[in-house]
Coordinates of C-alpha atoms in Angstrom, one line a residue:
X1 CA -13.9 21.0 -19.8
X2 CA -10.6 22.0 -21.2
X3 CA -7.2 22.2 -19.5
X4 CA -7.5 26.3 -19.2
X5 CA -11.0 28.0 -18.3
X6 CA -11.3 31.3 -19.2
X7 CA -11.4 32.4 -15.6
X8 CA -7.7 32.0 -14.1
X9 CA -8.9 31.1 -10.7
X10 CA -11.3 28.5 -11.8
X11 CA -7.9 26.6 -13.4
X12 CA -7.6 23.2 -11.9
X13 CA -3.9 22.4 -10.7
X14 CA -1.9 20.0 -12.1
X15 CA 0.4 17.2 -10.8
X16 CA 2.9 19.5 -11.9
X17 CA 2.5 21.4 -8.6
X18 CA 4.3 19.9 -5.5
X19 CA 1.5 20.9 -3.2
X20 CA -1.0 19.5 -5.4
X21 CA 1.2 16.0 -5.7
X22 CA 1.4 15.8 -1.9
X23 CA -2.4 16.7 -1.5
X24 CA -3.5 14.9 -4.1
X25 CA -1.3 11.3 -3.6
X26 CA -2.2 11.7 0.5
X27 CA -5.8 11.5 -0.2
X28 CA -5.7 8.8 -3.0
X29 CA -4.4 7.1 -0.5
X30 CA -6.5 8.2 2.8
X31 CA -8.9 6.4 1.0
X32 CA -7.9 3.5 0.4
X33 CA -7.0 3.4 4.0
X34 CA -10.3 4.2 4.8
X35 CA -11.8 1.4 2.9
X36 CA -9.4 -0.9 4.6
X37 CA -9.8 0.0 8.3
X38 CA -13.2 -0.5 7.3
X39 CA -13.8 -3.9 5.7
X40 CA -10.6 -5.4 7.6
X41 CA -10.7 -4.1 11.2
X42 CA -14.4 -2.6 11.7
X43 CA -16.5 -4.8 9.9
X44 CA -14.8 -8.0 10.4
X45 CA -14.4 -7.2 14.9
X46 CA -18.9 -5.9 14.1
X47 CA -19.5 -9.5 12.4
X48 CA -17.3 -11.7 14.9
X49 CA -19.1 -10.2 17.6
X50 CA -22.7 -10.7 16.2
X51 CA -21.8 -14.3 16.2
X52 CA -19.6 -15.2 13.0
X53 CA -17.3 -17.6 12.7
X54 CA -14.0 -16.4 12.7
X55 CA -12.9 -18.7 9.8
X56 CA -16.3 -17.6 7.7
X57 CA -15.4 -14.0 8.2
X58 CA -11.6 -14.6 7.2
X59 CA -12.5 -16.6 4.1
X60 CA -15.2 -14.3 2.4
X61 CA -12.7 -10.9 3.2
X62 CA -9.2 -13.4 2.2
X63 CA -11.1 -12.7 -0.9
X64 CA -11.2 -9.4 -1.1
X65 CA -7.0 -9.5 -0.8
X66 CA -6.6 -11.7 -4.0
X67 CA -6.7 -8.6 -6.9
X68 CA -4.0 -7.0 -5.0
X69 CA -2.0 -10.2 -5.6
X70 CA -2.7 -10.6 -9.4
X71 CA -2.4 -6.6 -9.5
X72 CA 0.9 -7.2 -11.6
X73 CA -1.0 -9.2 -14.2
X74 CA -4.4 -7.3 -14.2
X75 CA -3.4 -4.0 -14.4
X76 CA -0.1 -3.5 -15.1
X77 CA 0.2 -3.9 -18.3
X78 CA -3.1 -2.1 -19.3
X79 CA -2.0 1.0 -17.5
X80 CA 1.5 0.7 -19.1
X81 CA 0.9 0.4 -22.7
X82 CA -2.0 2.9 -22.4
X83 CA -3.0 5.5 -24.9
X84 CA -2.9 9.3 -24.0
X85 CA -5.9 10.5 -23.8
X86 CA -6.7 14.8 -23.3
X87 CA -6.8 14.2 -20.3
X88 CA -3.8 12.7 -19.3
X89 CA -2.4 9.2 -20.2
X90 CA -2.6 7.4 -16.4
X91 CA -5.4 9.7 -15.1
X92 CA -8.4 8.3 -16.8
X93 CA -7.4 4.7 -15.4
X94 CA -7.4 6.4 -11.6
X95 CA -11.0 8.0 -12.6
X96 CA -12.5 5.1 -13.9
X97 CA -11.3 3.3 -10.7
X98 CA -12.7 5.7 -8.6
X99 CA -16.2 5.5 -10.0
X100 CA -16.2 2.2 -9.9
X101 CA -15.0 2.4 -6.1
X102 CA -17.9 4.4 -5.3
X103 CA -20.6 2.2 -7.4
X104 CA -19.5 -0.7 -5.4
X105 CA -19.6 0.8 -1.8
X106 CA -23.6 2.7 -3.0
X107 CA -24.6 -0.9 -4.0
X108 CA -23.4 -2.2 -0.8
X109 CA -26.3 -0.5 0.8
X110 CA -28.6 -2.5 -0.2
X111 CA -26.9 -5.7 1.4
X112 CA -27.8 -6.7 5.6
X113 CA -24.7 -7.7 7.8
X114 CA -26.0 -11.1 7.4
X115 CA -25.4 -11.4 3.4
X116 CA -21.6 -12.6 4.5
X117 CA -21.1 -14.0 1.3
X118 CA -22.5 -11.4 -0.5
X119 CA -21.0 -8.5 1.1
X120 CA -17.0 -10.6 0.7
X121 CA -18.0 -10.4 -3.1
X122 CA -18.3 -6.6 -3.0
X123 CA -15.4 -6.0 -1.6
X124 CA -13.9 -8.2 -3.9
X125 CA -15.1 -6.2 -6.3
X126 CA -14.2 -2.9 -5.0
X127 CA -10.4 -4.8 -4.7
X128 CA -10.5 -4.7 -8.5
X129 CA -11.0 -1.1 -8.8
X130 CA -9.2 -0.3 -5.9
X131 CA -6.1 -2.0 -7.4
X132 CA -6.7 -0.5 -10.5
X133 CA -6.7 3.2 -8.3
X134 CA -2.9 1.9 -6.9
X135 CA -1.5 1.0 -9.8
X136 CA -2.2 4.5 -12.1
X137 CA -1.4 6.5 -8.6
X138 CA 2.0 4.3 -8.9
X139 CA 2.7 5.2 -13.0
X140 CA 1.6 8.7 -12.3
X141 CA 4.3 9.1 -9.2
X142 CA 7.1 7.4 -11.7
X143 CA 6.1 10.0 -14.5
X144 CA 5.6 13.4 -12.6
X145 CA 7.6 13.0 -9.3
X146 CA 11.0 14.3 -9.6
X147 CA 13.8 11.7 -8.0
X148 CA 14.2 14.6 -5.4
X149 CA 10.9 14.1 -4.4
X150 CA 10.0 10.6 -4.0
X151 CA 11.1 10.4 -0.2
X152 CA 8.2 12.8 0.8
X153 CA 5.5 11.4 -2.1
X154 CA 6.2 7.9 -0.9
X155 CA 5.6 9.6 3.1
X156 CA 2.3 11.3 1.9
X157 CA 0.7 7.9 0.4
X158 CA 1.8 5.8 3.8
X159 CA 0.9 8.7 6.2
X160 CA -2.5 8.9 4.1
X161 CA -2.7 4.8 4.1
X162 CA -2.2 5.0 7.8
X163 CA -4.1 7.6 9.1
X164 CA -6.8 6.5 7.0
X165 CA -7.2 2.8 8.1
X166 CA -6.9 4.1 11.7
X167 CA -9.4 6.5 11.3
X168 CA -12.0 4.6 9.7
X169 CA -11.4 1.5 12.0
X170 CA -11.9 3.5 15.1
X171 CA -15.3 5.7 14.1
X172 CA -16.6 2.9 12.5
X173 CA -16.4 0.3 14.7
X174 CA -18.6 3.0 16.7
X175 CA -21.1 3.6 14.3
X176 CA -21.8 0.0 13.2
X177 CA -22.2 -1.0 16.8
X178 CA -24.5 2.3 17.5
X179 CA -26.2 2.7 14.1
X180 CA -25.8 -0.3 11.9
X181 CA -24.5 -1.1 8.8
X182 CA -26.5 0.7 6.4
X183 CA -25.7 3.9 8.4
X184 CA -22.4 3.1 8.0
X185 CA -22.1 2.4 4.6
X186 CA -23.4 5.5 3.9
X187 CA -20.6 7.5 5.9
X188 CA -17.8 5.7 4.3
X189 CA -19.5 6.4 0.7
X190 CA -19.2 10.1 2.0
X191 CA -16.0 10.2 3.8
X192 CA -14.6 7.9 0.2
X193 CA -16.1 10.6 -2.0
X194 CA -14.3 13.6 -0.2
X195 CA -11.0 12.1 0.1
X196 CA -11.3 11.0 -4.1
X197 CA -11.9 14.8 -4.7
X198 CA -8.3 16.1 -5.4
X199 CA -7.9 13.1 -8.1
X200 CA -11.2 14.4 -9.8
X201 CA -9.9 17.6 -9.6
X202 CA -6.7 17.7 -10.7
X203 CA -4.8 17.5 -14.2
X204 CA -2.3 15.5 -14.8
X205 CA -0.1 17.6 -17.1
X206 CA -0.7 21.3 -17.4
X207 CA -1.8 21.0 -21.0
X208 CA -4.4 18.3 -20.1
X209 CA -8.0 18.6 -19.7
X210 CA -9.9 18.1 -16.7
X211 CA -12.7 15.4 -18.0
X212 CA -12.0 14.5 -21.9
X213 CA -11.8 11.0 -22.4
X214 CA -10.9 11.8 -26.3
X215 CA -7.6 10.2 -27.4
X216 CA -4.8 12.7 -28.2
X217 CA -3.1 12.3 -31.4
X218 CA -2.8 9.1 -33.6
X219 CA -3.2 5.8 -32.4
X220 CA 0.1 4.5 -30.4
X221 CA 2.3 2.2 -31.7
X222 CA 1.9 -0.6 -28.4
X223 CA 4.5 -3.5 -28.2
X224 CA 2.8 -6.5 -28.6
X225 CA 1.2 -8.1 -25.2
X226 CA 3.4 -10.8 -25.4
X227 CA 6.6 -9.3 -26.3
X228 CA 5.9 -6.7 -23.5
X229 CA 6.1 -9.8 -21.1
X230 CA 9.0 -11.0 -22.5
X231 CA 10.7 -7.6 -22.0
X232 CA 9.5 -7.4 -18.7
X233 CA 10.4 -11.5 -17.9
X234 CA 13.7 -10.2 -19.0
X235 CA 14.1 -7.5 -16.5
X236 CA 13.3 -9.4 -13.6
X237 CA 15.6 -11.9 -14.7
X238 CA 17.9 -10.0 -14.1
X239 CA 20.7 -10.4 -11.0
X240 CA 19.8 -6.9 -9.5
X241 CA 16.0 -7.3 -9.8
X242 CA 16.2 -10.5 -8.0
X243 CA 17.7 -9.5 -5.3
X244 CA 15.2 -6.7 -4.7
X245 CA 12.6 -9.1 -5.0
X246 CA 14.3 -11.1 -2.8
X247 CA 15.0 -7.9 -0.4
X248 CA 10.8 -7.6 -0.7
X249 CA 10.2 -10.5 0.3
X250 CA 12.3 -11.3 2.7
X251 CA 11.9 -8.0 4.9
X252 CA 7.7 -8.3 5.3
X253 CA 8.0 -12.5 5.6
X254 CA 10.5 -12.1 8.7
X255 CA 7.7 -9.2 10.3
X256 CA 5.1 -11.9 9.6
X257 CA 6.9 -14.4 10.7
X258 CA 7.1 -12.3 14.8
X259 CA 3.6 -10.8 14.7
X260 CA 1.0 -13.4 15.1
X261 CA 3.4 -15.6 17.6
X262 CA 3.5 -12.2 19.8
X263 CA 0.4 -11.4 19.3
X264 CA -1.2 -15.0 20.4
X265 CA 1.1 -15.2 23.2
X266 CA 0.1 -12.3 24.4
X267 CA -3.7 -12.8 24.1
X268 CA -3.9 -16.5 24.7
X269 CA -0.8 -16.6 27.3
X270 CA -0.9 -13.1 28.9
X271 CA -4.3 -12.6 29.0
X272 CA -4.2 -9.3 27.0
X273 CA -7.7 -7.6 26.2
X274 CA -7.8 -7.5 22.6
X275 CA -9.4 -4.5 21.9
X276 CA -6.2 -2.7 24.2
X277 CA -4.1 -4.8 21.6
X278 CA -5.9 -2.8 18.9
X279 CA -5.9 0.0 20.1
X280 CA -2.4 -0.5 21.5
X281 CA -1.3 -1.4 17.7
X282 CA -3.1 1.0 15.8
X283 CA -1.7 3.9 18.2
X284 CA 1.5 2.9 17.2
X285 CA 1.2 2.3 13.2
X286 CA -0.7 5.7 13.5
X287 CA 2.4 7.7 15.0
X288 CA 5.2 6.1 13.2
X289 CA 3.2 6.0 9.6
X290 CA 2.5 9.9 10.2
X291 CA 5.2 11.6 11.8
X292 CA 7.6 8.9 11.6
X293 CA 7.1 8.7 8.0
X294 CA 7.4 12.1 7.0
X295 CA 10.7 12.2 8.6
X296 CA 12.2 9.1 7.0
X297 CA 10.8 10.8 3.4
X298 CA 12.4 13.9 4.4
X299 CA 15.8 12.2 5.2
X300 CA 15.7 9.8 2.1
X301 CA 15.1 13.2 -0.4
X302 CA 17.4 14.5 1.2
X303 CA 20.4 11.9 1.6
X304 CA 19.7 9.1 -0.9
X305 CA 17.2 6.0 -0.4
X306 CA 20.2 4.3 0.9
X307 CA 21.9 5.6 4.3
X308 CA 18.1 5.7 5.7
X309 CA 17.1 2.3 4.6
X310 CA 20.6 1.0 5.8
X311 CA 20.2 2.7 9.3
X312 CA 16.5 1.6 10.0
X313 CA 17.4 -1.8 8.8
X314 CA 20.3 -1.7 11.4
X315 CA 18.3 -0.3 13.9
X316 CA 15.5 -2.9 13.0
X317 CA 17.9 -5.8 13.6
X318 CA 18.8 -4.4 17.0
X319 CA 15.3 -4.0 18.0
X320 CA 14.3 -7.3 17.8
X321 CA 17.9 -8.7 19.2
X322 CA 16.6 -5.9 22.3
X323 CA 13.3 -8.4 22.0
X324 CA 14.4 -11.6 22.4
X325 CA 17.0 -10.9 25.2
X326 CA 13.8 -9.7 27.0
X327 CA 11.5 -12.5 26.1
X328 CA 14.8 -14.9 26.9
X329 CA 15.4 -13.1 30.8
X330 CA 11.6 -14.0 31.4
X331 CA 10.3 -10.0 30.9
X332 CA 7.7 -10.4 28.6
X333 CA 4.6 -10.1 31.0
X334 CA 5.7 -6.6 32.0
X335 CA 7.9 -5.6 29.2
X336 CA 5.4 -6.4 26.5
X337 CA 4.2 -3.1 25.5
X338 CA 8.2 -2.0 25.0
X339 CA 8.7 -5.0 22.8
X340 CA 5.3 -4.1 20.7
X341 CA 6.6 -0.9 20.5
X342 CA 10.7 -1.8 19.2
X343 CA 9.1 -4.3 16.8
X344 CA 6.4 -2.1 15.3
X345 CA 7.6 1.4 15.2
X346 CA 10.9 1.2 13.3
X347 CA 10.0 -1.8 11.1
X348 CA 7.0 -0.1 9.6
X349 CA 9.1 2.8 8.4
X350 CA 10.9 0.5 6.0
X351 CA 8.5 0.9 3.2
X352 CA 8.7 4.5 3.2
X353 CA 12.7 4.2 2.6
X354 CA 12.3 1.5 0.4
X355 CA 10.0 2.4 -1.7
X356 CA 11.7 5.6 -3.8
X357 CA 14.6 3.4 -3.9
X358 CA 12.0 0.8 -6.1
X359 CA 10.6 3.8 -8.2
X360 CA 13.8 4.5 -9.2
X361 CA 14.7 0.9 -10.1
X362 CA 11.5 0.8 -12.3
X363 CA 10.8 4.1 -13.6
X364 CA 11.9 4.4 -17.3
X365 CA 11.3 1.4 -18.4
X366 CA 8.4 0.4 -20.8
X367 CA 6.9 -1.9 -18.4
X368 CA 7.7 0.3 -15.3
X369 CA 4.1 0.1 -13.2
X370 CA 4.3 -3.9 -14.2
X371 CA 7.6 -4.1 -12.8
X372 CA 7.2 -2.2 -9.7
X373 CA 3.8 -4.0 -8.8
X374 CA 6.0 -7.1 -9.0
X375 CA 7.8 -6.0 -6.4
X376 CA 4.7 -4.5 -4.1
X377 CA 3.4 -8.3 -5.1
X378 CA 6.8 -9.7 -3.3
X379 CA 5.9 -8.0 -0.1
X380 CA 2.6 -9.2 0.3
X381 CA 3.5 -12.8 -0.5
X382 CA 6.4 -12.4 1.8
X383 CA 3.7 -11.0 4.4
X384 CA 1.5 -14.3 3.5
X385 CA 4.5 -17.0 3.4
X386 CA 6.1 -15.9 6.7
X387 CA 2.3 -15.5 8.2
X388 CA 1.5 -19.1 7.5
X389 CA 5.1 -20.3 8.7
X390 CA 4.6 -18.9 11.9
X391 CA 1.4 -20.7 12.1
X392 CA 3.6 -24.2 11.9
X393 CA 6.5 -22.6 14.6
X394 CA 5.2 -21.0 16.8
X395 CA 4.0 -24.2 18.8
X396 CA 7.7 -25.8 18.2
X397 CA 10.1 -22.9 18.2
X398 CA 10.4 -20.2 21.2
X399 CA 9.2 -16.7 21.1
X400 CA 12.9 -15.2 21.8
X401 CA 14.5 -18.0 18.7
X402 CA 11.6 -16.1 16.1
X403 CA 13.0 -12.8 17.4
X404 CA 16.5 -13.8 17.0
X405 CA 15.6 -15.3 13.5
X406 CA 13.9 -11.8 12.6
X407 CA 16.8 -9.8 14.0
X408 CA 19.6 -11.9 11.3
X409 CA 17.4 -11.7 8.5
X410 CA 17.4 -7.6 8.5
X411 CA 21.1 -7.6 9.5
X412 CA 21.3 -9.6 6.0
X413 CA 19.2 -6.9 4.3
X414 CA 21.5 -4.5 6.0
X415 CA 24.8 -6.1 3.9
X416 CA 22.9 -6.6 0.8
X417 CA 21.4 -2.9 0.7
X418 CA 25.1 -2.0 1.1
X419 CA 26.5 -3.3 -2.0
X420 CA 26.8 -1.9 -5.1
X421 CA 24.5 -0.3 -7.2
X422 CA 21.5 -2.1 -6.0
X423 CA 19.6 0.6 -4.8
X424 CA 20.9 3.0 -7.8
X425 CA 18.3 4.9 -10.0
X426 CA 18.4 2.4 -12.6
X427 CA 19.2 -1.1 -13.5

């Protein structure tokens, strides 16, 4: 199929087209959303309720999180020293993962809800191509987006993350308790296929085909593998890269280190029903990740990565100092669902601040998807480390001294973001 059929209308758009960027990039990432509202919210609430041990269900679907972690290492480097091919030099890595996606979820219906083990290895398996997916949607937003644009791009792919995994959790936590988990399967293998469509159907250059695996040209000349991680050790050496990884880090290990604390206290302390929790939760990542979002990418396009990220860090930091004075007077019974909402609302918009600010520090480089996965890596470590330390805390340290703790590392984030050239469009 060749990049111009005969027939003008039957052309297939190219990234080169802002509406076919935002379209395309929203659903790339409705899907993934859609997978993970599945496996991680509706599955996982359908098998603790048939009887599964919590820790049995955590372990086999803990699994399913470990390519994201080594997606730096896997994929990375593939994706960056890639050949171009006709049709396009990041596309065919997001098609082949796509394929794969859908193989693993068709095979999946074969499986009963009581193959635990089996079904944490397909989703496993579905992480590696899934991974794969992120990381050429990543490269493909550094090569085609224009700096102008990476506010809104980086609000499409969390408003598409977001509605996604709300979505899916909600309908099918319905259909697996109504209909089962075959029936289910096969509606997330049709919901995953539409949502993949604009990927399939786009171009990723104007002069590209639609489906030519074909290289184009001679053979690249490729840096060798291990001189391309020296290059890229080298860059992350660096002062201003540390301090971003450290800014990564830091931000999602102080969330991590709040959320489970609240949320135990709440459900073991307050007596909360936990599906209200959920719902109570997902309500709020839903509003802020759509509407919330788009507004912070609109801002950050329009005023720089760095006033927005500044102001919500700011605003962040007061939120939870707002928290803990309420938690401190003794408020938390009936203030609770204002304190989910100032910790959850404005903190989740940081990513869609940060994130064209870490494009920008990546892009150009020869290992540019490597680098940036490094620092998408960060934040889920971060995430991890300040999960598991709040595990040890929380029985030791008050409620309102986590807030407080929270609340001074974003006003840190808030000084470092301000200085210099850290957030500047390269480095």
């Amino acid at each position: 199929m060749s990049a111009r059929s005969r027939g003008g209308w039957l052309e297939a758009p190219s990234l080169s087209g802002r509406r076919a960027r935002y379209g395309v990039f929203f659903a790339t990432y409705l899907y993934q959303g859609l997978i993970a509202g599945f496996s991680l919210t509706a599955l996982a609430n359908h098998l603790a309720a048939r009887g599964v041990p919590a820790s049995e269900v955590g372990f086999h679907f803990a699994l399913a999180g470990l390519p994201w972690t080594l997606q730096p290492i896997l994929w990375g480097p593939l994706v960056d020293r890639s050949a171009h091919l006709r049709m396009g030099r990041r596309r065919p890595f997001a098609v082949a993962a796509i394929l794969g996606c859908h193989a693993v979820v068709a095979l999946m219906l074969l499986l009963d809800a009581e193959q635990i083990g089996l079904l944490g290895l397909a989703f496993l398996v579905h992480s590696l191509f899934a991974s794969l997916l992120d990381t050429a949607c990543d490269r493909m937003i550094m090569d085609h987006v224009p700096a102008a644009e990476l506010g809104r791009v980086s609000a499409c792919t969390r408003a598409g993350f977001v509605a996604g995994t709300s979505l899916s959790a909600a309908v099918f936590g319905w259909t697996l308790a109504a209909y089962g988990l075959a029936a289910s399967l096969a509606g997330l293998l049709a919901c995953g296929i539409l949502a993949s469509l604009p990927m399939l159907l786009v171009r990723e250059a104007p002069g590209d085909a639609l489906v030519d695996f074909g290289r184009r040209g001679p053979p690249p000349r490729r840096v060798p593998f291990p001189r391309f991680l020296r290059r890229l050790g080298l860059a992350l050496r660096r002062k201003r890269a540390l301090q971003l990884l450290a800014l990564c880090f830091g931000l999602d290990g102080a969330l991590g280190l709040f959320e489970l604390p609240f949320s135990i206290d709440l459900l073991q302390g307050r007596g909360w029903d936990p599906a209200a929790l959920s719902r109570l939760q997902a309500g709020l990542a839903f509003v802020s990740g759509t509407a919330g979002a788009f507004a912070i990418g609109l801002w950050s396009d329009r005023a720089g990565p760095v006033r927005p990220l500044r102001l919500l860090l700011l605003a962040s930091a007061a939120t939870f100092v707002l928290a803990g004075i309420l938690i401190a007077a003794g408020l938390l019974g009936s203030a609770a669902p204002l304190i989910l909402a100032l910790t959850n609302a404005l903190p989740g918009l940081l990513i869609v601040a940060l994130m064209p600010a870490l494009l920008q520090a990546s892009r150009g480089r020869a290992g540019a998807a490597t680098q940036f996965e490094v620092y998408m890596a960060a934040m889920n470590l971060g995430s991890v480390t300040g999960t598991v330390l709040a595990g040890w805390l929380a029985p030791v340290m008050p409620l309102a001294v986590l807030s407080a703790a929270v609340a001074a590392v974003f006003l840190g984030a808030f000084l470092l973001v301000g200085r210099g050239d850290l957030l500047a469009p390269r480095g």
